[in-house]
Amino acid sequence: MNDTVTILGRVGADPNRSETTSGVPVVNFRVASPQRRYDSKTQSWIETGTNWYNISAFRQLADHAKASLRQGDGVIITGRLKVREWETAGRKGVSVDVEAEAIGHDLRWGASAFMKANRLAPSQQAAHDPDGVDTPPAADADTPQADHELESNDEAEEGEESSMALSGSGWGSTD
């Protein structure tokens, strides 16, 4: 299966980072995506259940996800869907996995500031990412560099953190 999906949801627990046997960084976490429908009789949105997805990210994306995501964060994830059946000790089930290609904060729920990753020396890039996937091209003197600073929001306190429950009021509203 090579289906690409986009998921909007909330991080269920802080991402867990590990490495494959060949030393490639991998991060795993779960995302809850509530399903809703509009009830014309009550003129309100009704939650009809929550889909849970197992998310995996590799290499630089794994490191950036580990540094950026926390439980409760609203996220948008694009990746390859893998549905697999499992059986353990007589119990059967289905696991819905997504190998992430891109992960970002869902800005409907808060502000996020982008911080460019430090550029590694070519020898460090090879050690960190031996197959070259996800490695940006090295900048040279002729390559323009764009560094943008975000203006701070006067209403937000420095260090202020907000978290929303995985369910409850306000989940799908855009008010």
Short mmCIF file of C-alpha atoms in Angstrom, two decimals:
data_model
loop_
_atom_site.label_atom_id
_atom_site.label_comp_id
_atom_site.label_asym_id
_atom_site.label_seq_id
_atom_site.Cartn_x
_atom_site.Cartn_y
_atom_site.Cartn_z
CA MET A 1 0.00 0.00 0.00
CA ASN A 2 1.40 3.40 -0.95
CA ASP A 3 -1.45 5.67 0.12
CA THR A 4 -0.54 9.20 1.20
CA VAL A 5 -2.76 10.67 3.91
CA THR A 6 -3.00 13.93 5.83
CA ILE A 7 -4.06 13.75 9.46
CA LEU A 8 -5.16 16.59 11.73
CA GLY A 9 -5.14 15.71 15.39
CA ARG A 10 -3.49 15.99 18.78
CA VAL A 11 -0.31 14.34 20.01
CA GLY A 12 -1.36 11.66 22.53
CA ALA A 13 1.96 11.45 24.43
CA ASP A 14 5.40 13.00 24.14
CA PRO A 15 7.30 11.42 21.21
CA ASN A 16 9.65 8.54 22.02
CA ARG A 17 13.04 8.64 20.22
CA SER A 18 15.16 5.58 19.51
CA GLU A 19 17.49 4.35 16.77
CA THR A 20 17.26 1.52 14.29
CA THR A 21 19.90 -1.22 14.41
CA SER A 22 21.82 0.71 11.74
CA GLY A 23 21.79 3.89 13.85
CA VAL A 24 19.05 5.83 12.02
CA PRO A 25 17.05 8.06 14.41
CA VAL A 26 13.36 7.19 14.68
CA VAL A 27 10.60 8.80 16.73
CA ASN A 28 7.24 7.21 17.51
CA PHE A 29 4.08 8.75 18.94
CA ARG A 30 0.31 8.47 18.67
CA VAL A 31 -2.12 11.03 17.33
CA ALA A 32 -5.82 11.28 18.21
CA SER A 33 -8.07 12.58 15.45
CA PRO A 34 -11.67 13.14 16.60
CA GLN A 35 -14.39 12.51 14.03
CA ARG A 36 -17.31 14.94 14.01
CA ARG A 37 -20.48 15.57 12.09
CA TYR A 38 -22.93 18.44 12.02
CA ASP A 39 -26.36 17.70 13.53
CA SER A 40 -28.88 19.92 11.75
CA LYS A 41 -31.54 19.24 14.40
CA THR A 42 -29.45 20.64 17.25
CA GLN A 43 -27.40 22.91 14.95
CA SER A 44 -24.20 21.78 16.60
CA TRP A 45 -21.20 19.56 15.98
CA ILE A 46 -21.30 16.09 17.52
CA GLU A 47 -18.21 13.99 18.18
CA THR A 48 -18.74 10.51 16.78
CA GLY A 49 -15.51 8.87 17.90
CA THR A 50 -11.76 9.25 17.77
CA ASN A 51 -9.32 7.60 15.38
CA TRP A 52 -5.86 6.85 16.77
CA TYR A 53 -2.82 6.69 14.49
CA ASN A 54 0.67 5.36 15.25
CA ILE A 55 3.14 7.85 13.77
CA SER A 56 6.78 7.09 12.90
CA ALA A 57 9.34 9.58 11.60
CA PHE A 58 12.96 8.95 10.61
CA ARG A 59 16.27 10.80 10.35
CA GLN A 60 16.18 14.60 10.69
CA LEU A 61 12.39 14.64 10.83
CA ALA A 62 12.59 12.35 13.88
CA ASP A 63 15.02 14.67 15.67
CA HIS A 64 12.98 17.77 14.83
CA ALA A 65 9.71 16.11 15.92
CA LYS A 66 11.26 15.05 19.24
CA ALA A 67 12.48 18.61 19.86
CA SER A 68 9.21 20.26 18.79
CA LEU A 69 6.22 18.16 19.83
CA ARG A 70 4.59 17.69 23.21
CA GLN A 71 1.50 15.86 24.40
CA GLY A 72 -1.64 17.78 23.47
CA ASP A 73 -0.08 19.75 20.59
CA GLY A 74 -2.31 20.18 17.56
CA VAL A 75 -0.52 18.73 14.52
CA ILE A 76 -0.86 18.22 10.80
CA ILE A 77 0.91 15.12 9.50
CA THR A 78 1.35 13.92 5.94
CA GLY A 79 2.72 10.47 5.30
CA ARG A 80 2.32 6.95 3.98
CA LEU A 81 -0.55 4.95 5.45
CA LYS A 82 0.05 1.34 6.50
CA VAL A 83 -2.84 -0.72 7.87
CA ARG A 84 -1.75 -4.01 9.41
CA GLU A 85 -3.50 -6.77 11.26
CA TRP A 86 -1.93 -8.23 14.39
CA GLU A 87 -2.53 -11.10 16.79
CA THR A 88 -1.04 -11.48 20.28
CA ALA A 89 -2.01 -14.05 22.90
CA GLY A 90 -5.27 -14.86 21.13
CA ARG A 91 -6.26 -11.21 20.69
CA LYS A 92 -6.61 -9.80 17.19
CA GLY A 93 -6.61 -6.20 16.09
CA VAL A 94 -5.77 -3.70 13.41
CA SER A 95 -3.06 -1.07 13.68
CA VAL A 96 -3.18 2.09 11.60
CA ASP A 97 0.36 3.38 11.08
CA VAL A 98 1.64 6.44 9.26
CA GLU A 99 5.27 6.90 8.22
CA ALA A 100 5.49 10.69 8.35
CA GLU A 101 6.93 12.66 5.45
CA ALA A 102 6.06 16.05 6.99
CA ILE A 103 4.92 17.16 10.45
CA GLY A 104 3.81 20.62 11.53
CA HIS A 105 1.89 22.37 14.27
CA ASP A 106 -1.77 23.10 13.53
CA LEU A 107 -1.83 26.89 13.79
CA ARG A 108 -5.59 26.97 14.38
CA TRP A 109 -4.78 26.23 18.03
CA GLY A 110 -1.79 28.43 18.74
CA ALA A 111 1.32 30.14 17.43
CA SER A 112 4.57 28.42 16.57
CA ALA A 113 8.01 29.88 15.86
CA PHE A 114 10.23 28.16 13.30
CA MET A 115 13.86 27.65 14.23
CA LYS A 116 16.19 26.66 11.40
CA ALA A 117 18.32 23.60 12.16
CA ASN A 118 22.06 24.14 12.48
CA ARG A 119 23.90 23.15 9.36
CA LEU A 120 26.24 20.22 9.91
CA ALA A 121 29.65 19.81 8.29
CA PRO A 122 29.53 17.37 5.31
CA SER A 123 31.28 14.63 7.35
CA GLN A 124 28.71 15.05 10.14
CA GLN A 125 25.86 14.94 7.62
CA ALA A 126 27.10 11.61 6.26
CA ALA A 127 27.36 10.16 9.76
CA HIS A 128 23.95 11.52 10.76
CA ASP A 129 22.17 10.65 7.51
CA PRO A 130 24.17 8.01 5.62
CA ASP A 131 21.77 7.57 2.71
CA GLY A 132 21.43 11.31 2.07
CA VAL A 133 17.66 11.38 2.46
CA ASP A 134 16.30 14.58 3.99
CA THR A 135 19.71 16.26 3.88
CA PRO A 136 19.44 19.82 2.53
CA PRO A 137 22.05 20.92 -0.01
CA ALA A 138 25.05 22.69 1.45
CA ALA A 139 24.91 26.47 1.20
CA ASP A 140 27.66 28.27 -0.64
CA ALA A 141 28.66 31.91 -0.94
CA ASP A 142 26.34 32.43 -3.93
CA THR A 143 23.29 30.99 -2.19
CA PRO A 144 21.05 33.64 -0.63
CA GLN A 145 20.14 32.92 2.97
CA ALA A 146 16.81 34.03 4.38
CA ASP A 147 16.71 34.55 8.09
CA HIS A 148 13.39 35.80 9.37
CA GLU A 149 12.58 36.93 12.87
CA LEU A 150 9.07 36.65 14.20
CA GLU A 151 7.62 39.58 16.07
CA SER A 152 6.47 38.60 19.52
CA ASN A 153 2.79 38.69 20.33
CA ASP A 154 2.24 41.41 22.94
CA GLU A 155 -0.65 39.46 24.45
CA ALA A 156 1.39 36.29 25.05
CA GLU A 157 3.63 35.95 28.07
CA GLU A 158 7.16 34.67 27.43
CA GLY A 159 7.38 30.97 28.21
CA GLU A 160 3.59 30.66 28.27
CA GLU A 161 2.42 27.23 27.29
CA SER A 162 -1.07 26.17 26.45
CA SER A 163 -2.38 22.67 26.18
CA MET A 164 -5.76 21.42 25.22
CA ALA A 165 -7.26 18.11 26.24
CA LEU A 166 -7.60 15.48 23.57
CA SER A 167 -11.35 15.84 23.80
CA GLY A 168 -13.72 18.45 25.08
CA SER A 169 -15.13 21.77 24.06
CA GLY A 170 -13.40 23.71 21.36
CA TRP A 171 -11.79 20.75 19.61
CA GLY A 172 -13.16 21.31 16.15
CA SER A 173 -14.45 24.84 16.34
CA THR A 174 -12.81 27.59 14.39
CA ASP A 175 -14.20 30.43 16.48
#
